[in-house]
mmCIF file of C-alpha atoms in Angstrom:
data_model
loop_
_atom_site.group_PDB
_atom_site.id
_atom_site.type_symbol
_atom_site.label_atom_id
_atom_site.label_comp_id
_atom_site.label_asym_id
_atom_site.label_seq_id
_atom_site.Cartn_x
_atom_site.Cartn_y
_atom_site.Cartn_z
ATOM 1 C CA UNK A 19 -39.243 -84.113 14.452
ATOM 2 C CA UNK A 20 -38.343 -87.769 14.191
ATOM 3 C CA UNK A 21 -34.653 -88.962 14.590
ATOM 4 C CA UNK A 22 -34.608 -90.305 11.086
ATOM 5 C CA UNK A 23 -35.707 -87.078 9.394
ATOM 6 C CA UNK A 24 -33.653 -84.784 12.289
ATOM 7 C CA UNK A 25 -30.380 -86.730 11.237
ATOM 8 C CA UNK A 26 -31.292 -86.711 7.213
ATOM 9 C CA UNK A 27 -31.497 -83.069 7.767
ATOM 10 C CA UNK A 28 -28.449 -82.717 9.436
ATOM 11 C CA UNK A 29 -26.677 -84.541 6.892
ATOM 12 C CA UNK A 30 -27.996 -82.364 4.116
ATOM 13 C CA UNK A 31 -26.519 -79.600 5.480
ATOM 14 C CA UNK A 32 -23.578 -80.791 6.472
ATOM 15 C CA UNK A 33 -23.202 -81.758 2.622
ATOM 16 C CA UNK A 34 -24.193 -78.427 1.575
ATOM 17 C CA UNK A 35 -21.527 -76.991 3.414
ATOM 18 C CA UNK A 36 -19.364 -78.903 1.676
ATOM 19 C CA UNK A 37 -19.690 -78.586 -1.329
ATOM 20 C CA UNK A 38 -20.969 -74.758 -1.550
ATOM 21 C CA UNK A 39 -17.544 -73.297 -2.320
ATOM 22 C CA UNK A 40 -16.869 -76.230 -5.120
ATOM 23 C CA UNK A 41 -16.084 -75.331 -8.595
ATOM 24 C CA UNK A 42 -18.314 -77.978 -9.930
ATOM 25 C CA UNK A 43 -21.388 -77.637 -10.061
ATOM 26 C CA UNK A 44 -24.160 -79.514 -7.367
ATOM 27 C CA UNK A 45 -27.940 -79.774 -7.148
ATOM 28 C CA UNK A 46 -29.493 -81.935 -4.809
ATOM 29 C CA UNK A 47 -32.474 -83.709 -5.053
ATOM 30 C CA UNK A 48 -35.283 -85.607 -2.917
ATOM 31 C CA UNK A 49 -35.921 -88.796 -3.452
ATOM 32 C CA UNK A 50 -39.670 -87.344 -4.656
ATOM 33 C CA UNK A 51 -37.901 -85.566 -7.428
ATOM 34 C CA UNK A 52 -37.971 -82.105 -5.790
ATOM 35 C CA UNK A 53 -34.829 -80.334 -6.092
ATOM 36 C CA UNK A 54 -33.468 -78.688 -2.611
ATOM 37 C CA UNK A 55 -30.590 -76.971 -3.182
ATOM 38 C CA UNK A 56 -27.948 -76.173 -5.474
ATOM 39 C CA UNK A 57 -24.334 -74.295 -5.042
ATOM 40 C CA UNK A 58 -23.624 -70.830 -6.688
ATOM 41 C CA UNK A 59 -21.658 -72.776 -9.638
ATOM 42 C CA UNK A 60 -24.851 -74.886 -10.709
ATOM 43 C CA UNK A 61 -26.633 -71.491 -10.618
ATOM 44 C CA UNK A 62 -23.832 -70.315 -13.002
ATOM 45 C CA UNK A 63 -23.868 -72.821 -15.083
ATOM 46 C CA UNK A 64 -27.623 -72.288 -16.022
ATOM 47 C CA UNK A 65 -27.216 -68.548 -16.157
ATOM 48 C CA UNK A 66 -29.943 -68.596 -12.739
ATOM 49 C CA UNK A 67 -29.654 -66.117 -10.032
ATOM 50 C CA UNK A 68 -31.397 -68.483 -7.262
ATOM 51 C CA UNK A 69 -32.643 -72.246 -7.083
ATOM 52 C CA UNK A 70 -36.141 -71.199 -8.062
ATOM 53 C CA UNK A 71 -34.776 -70.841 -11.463
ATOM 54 C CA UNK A 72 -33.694 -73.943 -11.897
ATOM 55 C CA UNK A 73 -37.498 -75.050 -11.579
ATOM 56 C CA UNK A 74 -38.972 -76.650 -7.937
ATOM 57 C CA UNK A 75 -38.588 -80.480 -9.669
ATOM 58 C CA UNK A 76 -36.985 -82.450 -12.506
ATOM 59 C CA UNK A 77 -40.092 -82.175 -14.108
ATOM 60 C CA UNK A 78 -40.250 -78.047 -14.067
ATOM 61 C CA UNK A 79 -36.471 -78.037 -15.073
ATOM 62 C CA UNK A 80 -36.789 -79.772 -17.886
ATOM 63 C CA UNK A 81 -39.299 -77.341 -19.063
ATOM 64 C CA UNK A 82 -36.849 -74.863 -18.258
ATOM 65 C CA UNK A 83 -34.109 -75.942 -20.454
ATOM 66 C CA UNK A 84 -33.986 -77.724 -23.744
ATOM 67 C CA UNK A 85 -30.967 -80.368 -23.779
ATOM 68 C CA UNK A 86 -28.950 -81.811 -27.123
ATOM 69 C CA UNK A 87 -26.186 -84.214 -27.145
ATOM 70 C CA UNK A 88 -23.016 -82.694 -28.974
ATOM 71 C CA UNK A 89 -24.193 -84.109 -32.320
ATOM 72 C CA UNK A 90 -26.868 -81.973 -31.694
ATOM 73 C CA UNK A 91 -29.421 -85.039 -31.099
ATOM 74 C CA UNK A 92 -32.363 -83.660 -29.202
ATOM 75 C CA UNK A 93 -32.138 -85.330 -25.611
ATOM 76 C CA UNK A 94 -35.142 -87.011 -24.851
ATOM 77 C CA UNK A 95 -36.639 -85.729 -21.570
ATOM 78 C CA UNK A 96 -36.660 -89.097 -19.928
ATOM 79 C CA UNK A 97 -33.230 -89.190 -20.688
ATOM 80 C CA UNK A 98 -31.984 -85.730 -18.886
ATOM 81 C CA UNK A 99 -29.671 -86.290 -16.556
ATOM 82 C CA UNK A 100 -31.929 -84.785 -13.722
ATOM 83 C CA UNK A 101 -34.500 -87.512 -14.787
ATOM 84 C CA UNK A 102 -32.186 -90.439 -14.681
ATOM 85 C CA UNK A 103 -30.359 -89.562 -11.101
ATOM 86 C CA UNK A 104 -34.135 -88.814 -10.073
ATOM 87 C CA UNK A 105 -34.908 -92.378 -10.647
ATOM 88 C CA UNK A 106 -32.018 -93.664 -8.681
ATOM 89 C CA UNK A 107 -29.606 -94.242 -11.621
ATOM 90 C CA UNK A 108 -25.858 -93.758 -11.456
ATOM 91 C CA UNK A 109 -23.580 -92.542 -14.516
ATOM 92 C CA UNK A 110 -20.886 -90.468 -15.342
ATOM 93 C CA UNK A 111 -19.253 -88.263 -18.253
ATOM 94 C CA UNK A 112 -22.727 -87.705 -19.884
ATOM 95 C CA UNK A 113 -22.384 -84.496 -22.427
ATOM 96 C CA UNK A 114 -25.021 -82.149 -23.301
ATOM 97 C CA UNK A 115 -25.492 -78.885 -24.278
ATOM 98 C CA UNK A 116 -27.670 -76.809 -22.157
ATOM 99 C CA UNK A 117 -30.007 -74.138 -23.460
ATOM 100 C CA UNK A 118 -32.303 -71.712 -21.265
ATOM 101 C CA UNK A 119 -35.732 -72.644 -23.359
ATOM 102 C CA UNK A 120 -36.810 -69.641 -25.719
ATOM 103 C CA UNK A 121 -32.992 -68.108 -25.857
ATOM 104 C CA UNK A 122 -31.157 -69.986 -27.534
ATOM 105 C CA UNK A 123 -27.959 -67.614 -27.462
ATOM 106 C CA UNK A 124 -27.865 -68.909 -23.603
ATOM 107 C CA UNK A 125 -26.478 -71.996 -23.596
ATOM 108 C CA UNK A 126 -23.629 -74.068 -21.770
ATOM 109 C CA UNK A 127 -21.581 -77.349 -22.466
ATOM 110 C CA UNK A 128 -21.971 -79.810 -19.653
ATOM 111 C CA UNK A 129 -19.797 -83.066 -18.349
ATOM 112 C CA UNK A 130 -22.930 -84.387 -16.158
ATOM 113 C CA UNK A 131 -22.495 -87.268 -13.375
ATOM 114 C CA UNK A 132 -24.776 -88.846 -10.759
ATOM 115 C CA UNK A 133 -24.545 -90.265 -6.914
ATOM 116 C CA UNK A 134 -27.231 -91.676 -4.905
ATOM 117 C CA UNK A 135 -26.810 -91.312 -1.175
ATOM 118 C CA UNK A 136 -28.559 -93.967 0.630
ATOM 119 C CA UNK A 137 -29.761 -94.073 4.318
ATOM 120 C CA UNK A 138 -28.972 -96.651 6.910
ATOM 121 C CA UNK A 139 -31.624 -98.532 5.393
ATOM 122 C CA UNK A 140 -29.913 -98.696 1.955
ATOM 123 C CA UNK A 141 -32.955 -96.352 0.611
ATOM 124 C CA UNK A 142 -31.882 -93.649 -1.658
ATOM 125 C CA UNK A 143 -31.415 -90.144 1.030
ATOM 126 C CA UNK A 144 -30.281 -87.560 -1.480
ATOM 127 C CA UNK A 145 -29.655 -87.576 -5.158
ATOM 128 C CA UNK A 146 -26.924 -85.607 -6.574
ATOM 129 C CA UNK A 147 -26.138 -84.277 -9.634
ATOM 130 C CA UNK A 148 -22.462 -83.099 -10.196
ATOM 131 C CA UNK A 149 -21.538 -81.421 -13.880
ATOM 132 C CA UNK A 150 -18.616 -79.523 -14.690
ATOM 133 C CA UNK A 151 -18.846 -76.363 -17.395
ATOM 134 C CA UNK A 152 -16.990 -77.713 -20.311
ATOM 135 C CA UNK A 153 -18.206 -74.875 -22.473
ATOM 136 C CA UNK A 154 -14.884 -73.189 -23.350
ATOM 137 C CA UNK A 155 -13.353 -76.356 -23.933
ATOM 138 C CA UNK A 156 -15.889 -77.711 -26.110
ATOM 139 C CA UNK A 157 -15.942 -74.136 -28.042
ATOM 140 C CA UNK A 158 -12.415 -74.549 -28.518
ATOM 141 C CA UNK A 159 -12.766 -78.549 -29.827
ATOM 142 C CA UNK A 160 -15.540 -77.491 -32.370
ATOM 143 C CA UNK A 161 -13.151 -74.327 -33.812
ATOM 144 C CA UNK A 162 -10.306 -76.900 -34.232
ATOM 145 C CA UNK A 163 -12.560 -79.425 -36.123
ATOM 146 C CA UNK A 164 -13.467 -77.044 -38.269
ATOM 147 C CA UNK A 165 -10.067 -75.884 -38.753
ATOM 148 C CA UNK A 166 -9.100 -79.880 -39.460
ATOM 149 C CA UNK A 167 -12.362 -80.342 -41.926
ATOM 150 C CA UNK A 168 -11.728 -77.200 -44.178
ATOM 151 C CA UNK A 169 -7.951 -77.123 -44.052
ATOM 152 C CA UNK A 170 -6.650 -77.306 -47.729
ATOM 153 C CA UNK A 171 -3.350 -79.582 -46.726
ATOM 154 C CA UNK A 172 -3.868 -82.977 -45.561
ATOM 155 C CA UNK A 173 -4.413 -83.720 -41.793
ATOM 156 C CA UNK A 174 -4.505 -87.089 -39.636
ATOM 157 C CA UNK A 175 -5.157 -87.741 -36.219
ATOM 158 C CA UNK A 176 -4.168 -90.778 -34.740
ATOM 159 C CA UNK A 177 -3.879 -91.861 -30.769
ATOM 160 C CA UNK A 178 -0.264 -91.522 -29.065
ATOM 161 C CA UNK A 179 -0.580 -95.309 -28.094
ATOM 162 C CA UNK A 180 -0.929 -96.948 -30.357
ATOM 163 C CA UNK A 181 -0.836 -94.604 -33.780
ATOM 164 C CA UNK A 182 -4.627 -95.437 -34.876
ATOM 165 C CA UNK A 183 -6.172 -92.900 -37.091
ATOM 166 C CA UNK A 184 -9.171 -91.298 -35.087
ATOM 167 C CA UNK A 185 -9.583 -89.003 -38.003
ATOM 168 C CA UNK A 186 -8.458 -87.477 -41.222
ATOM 169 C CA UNK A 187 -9.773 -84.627 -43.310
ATOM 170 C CA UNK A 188 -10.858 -84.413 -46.981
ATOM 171 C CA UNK A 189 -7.682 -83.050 -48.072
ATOM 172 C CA UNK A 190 -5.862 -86.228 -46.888
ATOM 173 C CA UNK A 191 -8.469 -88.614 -48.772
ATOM 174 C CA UNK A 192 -8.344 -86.205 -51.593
ATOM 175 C CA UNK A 193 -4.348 -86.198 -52.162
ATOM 176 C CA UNK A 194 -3.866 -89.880 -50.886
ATOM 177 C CA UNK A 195 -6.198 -91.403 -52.493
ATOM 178 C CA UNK A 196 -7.568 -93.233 -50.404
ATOM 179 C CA UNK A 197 -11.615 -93.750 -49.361
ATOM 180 C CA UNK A 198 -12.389 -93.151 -45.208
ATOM 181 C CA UNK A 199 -13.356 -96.205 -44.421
ATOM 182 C CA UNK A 200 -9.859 -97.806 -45.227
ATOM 183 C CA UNK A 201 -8.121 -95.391 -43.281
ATOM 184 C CA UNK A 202 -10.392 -94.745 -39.487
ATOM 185 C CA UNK A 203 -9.512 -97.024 -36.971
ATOM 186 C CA UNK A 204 -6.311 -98.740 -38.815
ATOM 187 C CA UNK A 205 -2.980 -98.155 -37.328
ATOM 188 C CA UNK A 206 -0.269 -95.813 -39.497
ATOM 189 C CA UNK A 207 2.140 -98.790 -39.410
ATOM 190 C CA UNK A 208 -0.958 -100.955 -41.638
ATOM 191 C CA UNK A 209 -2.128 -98.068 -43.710
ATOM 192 C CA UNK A 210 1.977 -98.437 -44.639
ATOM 193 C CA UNK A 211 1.288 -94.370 -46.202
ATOM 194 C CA UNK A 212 5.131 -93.508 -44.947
ATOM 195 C CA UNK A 213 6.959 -94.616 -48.115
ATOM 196 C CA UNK A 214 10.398 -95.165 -45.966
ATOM 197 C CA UNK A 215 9.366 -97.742 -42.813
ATOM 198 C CA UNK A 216 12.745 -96.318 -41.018
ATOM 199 C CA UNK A 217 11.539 -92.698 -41.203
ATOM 200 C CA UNK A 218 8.092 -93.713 -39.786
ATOM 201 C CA UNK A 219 9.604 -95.419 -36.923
ATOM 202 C CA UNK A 220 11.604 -92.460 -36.595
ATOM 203 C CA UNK A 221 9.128 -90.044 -36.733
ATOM 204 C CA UNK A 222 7.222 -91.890 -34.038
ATOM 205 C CA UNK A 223 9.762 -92.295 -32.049
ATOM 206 C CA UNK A 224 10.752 -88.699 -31.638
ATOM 207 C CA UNK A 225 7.114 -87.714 -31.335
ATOM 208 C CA UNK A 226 6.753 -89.922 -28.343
ATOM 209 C CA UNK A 227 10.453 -88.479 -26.971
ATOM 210 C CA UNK A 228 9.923 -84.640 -27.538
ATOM 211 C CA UNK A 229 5.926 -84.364 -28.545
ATOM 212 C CA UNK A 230 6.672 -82.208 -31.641
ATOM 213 C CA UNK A 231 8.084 -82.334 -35.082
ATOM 214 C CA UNK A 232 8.434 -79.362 -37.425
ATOM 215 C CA UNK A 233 8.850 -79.824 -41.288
ATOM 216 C CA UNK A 234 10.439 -83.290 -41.194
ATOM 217 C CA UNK A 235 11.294 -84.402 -45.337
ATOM 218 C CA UNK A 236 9.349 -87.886 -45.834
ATOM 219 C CA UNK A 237 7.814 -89.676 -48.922
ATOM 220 C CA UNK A 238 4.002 -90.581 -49.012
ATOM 221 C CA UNK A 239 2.665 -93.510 -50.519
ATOM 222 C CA UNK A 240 -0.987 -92.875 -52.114
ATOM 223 C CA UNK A 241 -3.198 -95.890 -52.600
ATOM 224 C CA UNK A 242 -2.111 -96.176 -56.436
ATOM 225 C CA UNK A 243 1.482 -96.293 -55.421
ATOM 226 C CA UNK A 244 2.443 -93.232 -57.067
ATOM 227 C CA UNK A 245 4.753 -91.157 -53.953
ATOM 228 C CA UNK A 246 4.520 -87.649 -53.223
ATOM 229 C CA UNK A 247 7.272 -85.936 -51.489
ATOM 230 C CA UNK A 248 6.246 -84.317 -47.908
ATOM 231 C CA UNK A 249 6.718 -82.216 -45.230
ATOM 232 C CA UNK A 250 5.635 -83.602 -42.081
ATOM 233 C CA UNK A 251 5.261 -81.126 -38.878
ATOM 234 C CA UNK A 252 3.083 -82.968 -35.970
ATOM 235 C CA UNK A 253 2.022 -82.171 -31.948
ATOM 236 C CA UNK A 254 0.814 -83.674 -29.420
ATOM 237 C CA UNK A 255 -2.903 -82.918 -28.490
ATOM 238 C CA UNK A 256 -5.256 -84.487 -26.178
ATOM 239 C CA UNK A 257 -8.560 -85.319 -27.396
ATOM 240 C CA UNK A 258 -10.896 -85.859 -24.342
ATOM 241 C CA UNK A 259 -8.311 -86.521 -22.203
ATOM 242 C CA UNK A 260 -6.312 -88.990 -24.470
ATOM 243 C CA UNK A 261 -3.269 -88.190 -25.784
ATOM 244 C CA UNK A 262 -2.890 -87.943 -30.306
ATOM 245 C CA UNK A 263 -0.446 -87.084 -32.489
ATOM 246 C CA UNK A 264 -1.971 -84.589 -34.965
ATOM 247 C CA UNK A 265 0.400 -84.585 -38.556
ATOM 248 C CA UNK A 266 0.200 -82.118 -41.088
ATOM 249 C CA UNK A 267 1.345 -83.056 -43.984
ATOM 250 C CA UNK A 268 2.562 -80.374 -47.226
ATOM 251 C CA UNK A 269 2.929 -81.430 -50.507
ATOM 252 C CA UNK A 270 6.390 -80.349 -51.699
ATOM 253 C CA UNK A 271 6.992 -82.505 -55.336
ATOM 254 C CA UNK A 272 6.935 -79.439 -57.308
ATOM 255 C CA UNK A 273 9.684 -77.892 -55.274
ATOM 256 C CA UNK A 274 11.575 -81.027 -55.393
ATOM 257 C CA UNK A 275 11.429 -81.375 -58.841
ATOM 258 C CA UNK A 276 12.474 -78.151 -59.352
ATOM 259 C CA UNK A 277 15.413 -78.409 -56.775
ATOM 260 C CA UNK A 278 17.179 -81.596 -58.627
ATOM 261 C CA UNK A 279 16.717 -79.571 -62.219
ATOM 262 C CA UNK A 280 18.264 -76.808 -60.343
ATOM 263 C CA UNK A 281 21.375 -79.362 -59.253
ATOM 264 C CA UNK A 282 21.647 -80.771 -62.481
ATOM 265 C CA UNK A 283 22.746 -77.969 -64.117
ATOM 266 C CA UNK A 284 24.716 -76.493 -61.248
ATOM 267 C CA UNK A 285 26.787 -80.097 -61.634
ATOM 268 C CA UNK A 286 26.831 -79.522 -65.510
ATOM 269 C CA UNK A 287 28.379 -76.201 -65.052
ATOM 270 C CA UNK A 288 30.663 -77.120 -62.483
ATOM 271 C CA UNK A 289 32.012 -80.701 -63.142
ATOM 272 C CA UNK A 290 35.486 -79.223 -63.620
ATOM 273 C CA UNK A 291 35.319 -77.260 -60.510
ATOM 274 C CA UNK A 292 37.987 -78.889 -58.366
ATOM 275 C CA UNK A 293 37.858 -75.866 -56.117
ATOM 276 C CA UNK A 294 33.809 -76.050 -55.048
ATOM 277 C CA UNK A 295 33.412 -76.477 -51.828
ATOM 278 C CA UNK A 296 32.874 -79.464 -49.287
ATOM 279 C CA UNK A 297 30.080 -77.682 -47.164
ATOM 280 C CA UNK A 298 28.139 -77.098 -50.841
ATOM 281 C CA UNK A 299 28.873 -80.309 -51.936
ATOM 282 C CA UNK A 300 26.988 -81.305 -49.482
ATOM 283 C CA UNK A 301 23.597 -79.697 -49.627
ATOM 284 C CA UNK A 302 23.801 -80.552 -53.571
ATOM 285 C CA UNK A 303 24.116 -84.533 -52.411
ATOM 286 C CA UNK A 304 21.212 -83.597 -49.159
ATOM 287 C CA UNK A 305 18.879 -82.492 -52.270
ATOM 288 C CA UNK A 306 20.082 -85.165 -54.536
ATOM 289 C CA UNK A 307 19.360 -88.091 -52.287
ATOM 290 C CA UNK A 308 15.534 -86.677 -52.069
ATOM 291 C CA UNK A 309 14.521 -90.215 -53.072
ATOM 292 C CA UNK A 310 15.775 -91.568 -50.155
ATOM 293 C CA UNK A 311 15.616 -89.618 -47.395
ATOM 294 C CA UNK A 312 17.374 -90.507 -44.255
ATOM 295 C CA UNK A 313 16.217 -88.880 -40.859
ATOM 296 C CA UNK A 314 17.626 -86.501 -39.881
ATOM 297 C CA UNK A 315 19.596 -85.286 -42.500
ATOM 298 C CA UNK A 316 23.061 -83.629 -41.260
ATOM 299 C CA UNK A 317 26.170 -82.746 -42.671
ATOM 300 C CA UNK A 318 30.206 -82.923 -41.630
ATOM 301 C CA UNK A 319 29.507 -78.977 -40.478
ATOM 302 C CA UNK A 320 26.946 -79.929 -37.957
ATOM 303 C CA UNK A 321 29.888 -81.754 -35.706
ATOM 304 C CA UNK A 322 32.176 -80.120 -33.628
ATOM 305 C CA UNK A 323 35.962 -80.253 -34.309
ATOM 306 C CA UNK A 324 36.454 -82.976 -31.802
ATOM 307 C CA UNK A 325 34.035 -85.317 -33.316
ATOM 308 C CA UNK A 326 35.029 -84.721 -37.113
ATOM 309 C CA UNK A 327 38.562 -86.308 -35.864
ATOM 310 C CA UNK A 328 36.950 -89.099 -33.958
ATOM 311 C CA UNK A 329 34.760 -89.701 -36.892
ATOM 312 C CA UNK A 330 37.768 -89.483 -39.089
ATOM 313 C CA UNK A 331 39.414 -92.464 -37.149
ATOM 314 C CA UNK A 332 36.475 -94.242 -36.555
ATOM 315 C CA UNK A 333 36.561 -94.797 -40.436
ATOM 316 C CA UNK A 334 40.693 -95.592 -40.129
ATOM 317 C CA UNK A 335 39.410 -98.310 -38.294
ATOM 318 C CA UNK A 336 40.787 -97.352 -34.922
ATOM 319 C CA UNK A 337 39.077 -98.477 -31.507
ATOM 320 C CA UNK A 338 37.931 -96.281 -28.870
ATOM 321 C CA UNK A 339 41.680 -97.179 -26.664
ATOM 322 C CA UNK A 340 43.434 -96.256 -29.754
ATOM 323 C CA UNK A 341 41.932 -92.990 -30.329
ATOM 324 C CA UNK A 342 42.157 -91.770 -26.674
ATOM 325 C CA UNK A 343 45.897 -92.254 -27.599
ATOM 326 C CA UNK A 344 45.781 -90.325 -30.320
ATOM 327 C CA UNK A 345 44.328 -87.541 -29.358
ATOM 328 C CA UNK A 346 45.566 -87.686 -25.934
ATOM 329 C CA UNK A 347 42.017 -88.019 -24.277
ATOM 330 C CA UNK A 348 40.646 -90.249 -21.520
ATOM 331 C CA UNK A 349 38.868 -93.249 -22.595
ATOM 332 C CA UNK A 350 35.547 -91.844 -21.269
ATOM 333 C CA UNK A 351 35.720 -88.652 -23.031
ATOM 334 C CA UNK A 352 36.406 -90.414 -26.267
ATOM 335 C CA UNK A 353 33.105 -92.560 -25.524
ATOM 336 C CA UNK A 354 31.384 -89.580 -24.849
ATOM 337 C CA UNK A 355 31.971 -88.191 -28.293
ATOM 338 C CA UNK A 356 31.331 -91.564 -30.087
ATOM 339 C CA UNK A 357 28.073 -91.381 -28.365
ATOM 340 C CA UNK A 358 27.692 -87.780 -29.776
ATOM 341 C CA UNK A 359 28.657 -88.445 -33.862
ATOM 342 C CA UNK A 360 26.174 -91.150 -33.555
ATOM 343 C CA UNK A 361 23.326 -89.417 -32.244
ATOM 344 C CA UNK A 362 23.892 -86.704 -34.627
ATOM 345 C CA UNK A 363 24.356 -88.531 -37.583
ATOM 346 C CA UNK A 364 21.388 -91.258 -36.600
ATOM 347 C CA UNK A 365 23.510 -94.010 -36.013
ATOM 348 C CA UNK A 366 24.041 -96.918 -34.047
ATOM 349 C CA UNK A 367 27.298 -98.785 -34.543
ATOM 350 C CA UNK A 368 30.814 -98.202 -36.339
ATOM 351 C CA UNK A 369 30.034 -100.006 -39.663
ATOM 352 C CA UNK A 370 27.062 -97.511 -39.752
ATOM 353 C CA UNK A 371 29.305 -94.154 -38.986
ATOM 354 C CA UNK A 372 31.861 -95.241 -41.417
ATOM 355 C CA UNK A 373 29.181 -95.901 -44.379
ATOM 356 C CA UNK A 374 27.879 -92.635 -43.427
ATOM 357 C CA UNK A 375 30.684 -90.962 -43.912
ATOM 358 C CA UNK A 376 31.757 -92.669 -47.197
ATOM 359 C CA UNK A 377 28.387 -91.890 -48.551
ATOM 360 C CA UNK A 378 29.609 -88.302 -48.557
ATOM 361 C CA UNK A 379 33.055 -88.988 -49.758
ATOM 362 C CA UNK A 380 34.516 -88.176 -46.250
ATOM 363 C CA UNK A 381 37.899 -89.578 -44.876
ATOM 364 C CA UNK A 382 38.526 -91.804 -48.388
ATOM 365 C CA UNK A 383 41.866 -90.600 -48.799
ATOM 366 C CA UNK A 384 42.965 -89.660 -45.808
ATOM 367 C CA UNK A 385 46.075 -92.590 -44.758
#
C-alpha cells in the first residue's frame, strides 16, 4: 500500500471516528462517486438500517429516494445534493424533502450542506455531505401556515428589524382592504394601517422590550380610509432563524359602538348624580375617548397612595425639592416616584403629567 493511499485511509477513519457519535447526519463519499460510509444519524434520517441502503453511489441513491423542494418542486436528479457535492461543489442550507421511492408515507425534511476535503495536492480526498433532520420543525411551520391562511381574523407577519410584512392572510386583505401586492415587503410604518402613529410606535416599542402584547385597543386604517376599531395581541416568532412579530388583529366596532350607546344613556340618567363615583367616572371617560386611544390606558386607581400625592403636586406646580419637603421624603425617593407616575401613566415630562391629569378632571380644585 502506497503512502498516499495508507495516509488517505488513515484520515478517513480518523474522520469517521469523529463524527460517528454526531447528531447530524454524515455520508462520505469518493471522489468516484461511491459512497463509503455514513454515521447511524444519516442511516436515521433515511429510515436505513446499514449503508447498503443508502445505495453503493450517488447514482443508486438517487434511485433510492425521490427528492422535492418544500414547494413541492420535483428536484431534478442532477441537482440532489449527493450529485452536486459528488462533483466537487460546495453549498449550504439546501432544503428538501426526502422520500424512500415507492412509500411515500416515509419521508424526512432535510437542511443539506457540502465540504470537499482536498489532499496535499489540492485534489478533492473525501466529499461530505452533512444534513440535519428538520422534519419536526418543518411539520410544525406547515401546521402554523395553515393556521395563518385559514384563520378567520386578520393576521400579519412582519420581521423584528425592521417591521416589513413577510406575510399576511386573506382575512387581513379581506377586512383592510387592501390587494397583496401593496402590502408584502413594505414596512408597517409605510403601509401607515395604525390609525394613531403614537400607538404604533408604542406598540413596537414594547414588542421589541417584552416580545408580547395581549389585546392592546388601537384603530385600523383600511385602504378607503374608513377605521375599524381593534384589538391587537402580537409574539415574537422566529421564522428560519429570524426573528417576526406575528399581530393578530380582532375586529371590535360593534362592541364599541355598543359600549358608547351604553354610556350615553348611563350619562343621561345620571347627569344629576353628584354622588357617582370617581373610579366609574373613569372607565365611562376610558370608553368615551375610544376615538382616541392613548397607550396604555390607566386610571388614578392604578397608582399607589404615594404617587397620587406627588401627582397631585406635580399639577400645584411644585418641584421635586419642594415636594420632598412636603411630604417629608428624600429628594431621591421623590425622583423615584416621579419616575414611577410617568411610566404608568405613559409620560415623559411635567406639562405631560399635569395634562394627564386634567384630562380626567383630577387635582382642578384642589388649592
Amino acid at each position: 500500500m502506497s503512502r498516499d493511499i495508507l495516509t488517505t485511509e488513515t484520515n478517513r477513519r480518523q474522520l469517521q471516528q469523529i463524527i460517528a457519535g454526531l447528531s447530524d447526519g454524515v455520508i462520505l463519499l469518493d471522489p468516484d462517486q461511491s459512497i463509503l460510509w455514513a454515521n447511524d444519524a444519516a442511516l436515521a434520517m433515511h429510515g436505513a438500517a446499514q449503508i447498503s441502503d443508502l445505495g453503493s453511489n450517488a447514482k443508486a441513491y438517487a434511485k433510492r429516494f425521490a427528492l422535492r423542494y418544500r414547494n413541492n418542486h420535483v428536484v431534478p436528479v442532477d441537482s440532489y445534493p449527493i450529485n452536486r457535492v459528488a462533483r466537487g461543489e460546495t453549498f449550504s442550507d439546501v432544503l428538501v424533502e426526502v422520500t424512500l421511492a415507492g412509500n411515500e408515507e416515509r419521508t424526512w425534511v432535510h437542511r443539506v450542506r457540502s465540504l470537499v476535503l482536498a489532499d496535499s495536492r489540492g485534489e478533492p480526498e473525501s466529499l461530505v455531505l452533512i444534513m440535519d433532520d428538520v422534519t419536526d420543525r418543518a411539520s410544525a411551520e406547515q401546521r402554523f401556515a395553515t393556521a395563518f391562511r385559514l384563520s378567520p381574523v386578520p393576521i400579519l407577519l412582519c420581521s423584528a428589524a425592521d417591521q416589513r410584512v413577510l406575510d399576511v392572510n386573506e382575512a387581513f386583505l379581506d377586512d383592510l382592504g387592501y390587494p397583496r401586492e401593496e402590502v408584502l415587503g413594505i414596512s408597517i410604518a409605510q403601509i401607515d394601517f395604525i390609525d394613531d402613529k403614537n400607538a404604533r410606535i408604542w406598540l413596537f416599542a414594547t414588542l421589541e422590550k417584552t416580545g408580547s402584547l395581549d389585546r392592546v385597543d388601537v384603530r385600523v386604517r383600511r385602504k378607503d380610509a374608513g377605521l375599524i376599531d381593534c384589538t391587537v395581541s402580537a409574539d415574537t416568532v422566529n421564522i428560519q432563524d429570524n426573528p417576526c412579530y406575528l399581530l393578530v388583529l380582532m375586529d371590535i366596532t360593534e362592541r364599541r359602538r355598543t359600549e358608547l350607546e351604553l354610556v350615553s344613556a348611563i350619562e343621561d340618567v345620571m347627569k344629576e348624580a353628584s354622588w357617582f363615583s370617581r373610579t366609574l367616572i373613569e372607565k365611562l371617560a376610558n370608553v368615551k375617548n375610544v376615538n382616541s386611544p392613548k397607550l396604555p390606558r390607566v386610571s388614578l386607581t392604578d397608582l399607589t397612595a404615594r404617587e397620587r400625592e406627588v401627582l397631585g403636586l406635580i399639577c400645584k406646580g411644585r418641584a421635586d425639592k419642594e415636594i420632598a419637603a412636603r411630604l417629608k421624603l428624600a429628594p431621591n425617593t421623590v425622583r423615584n416616584h416621579v419616575a414611577a407616575v410617568y411610566s404608568k401613566i405613559d409620560v415623559h415630562s411635567r406639562s405631560e403629567a399635569i395634562v394627564w391629569a386634567r384630562e380626567r378632571g383630577l387635582f382642578s380644585n384642589k388649592g
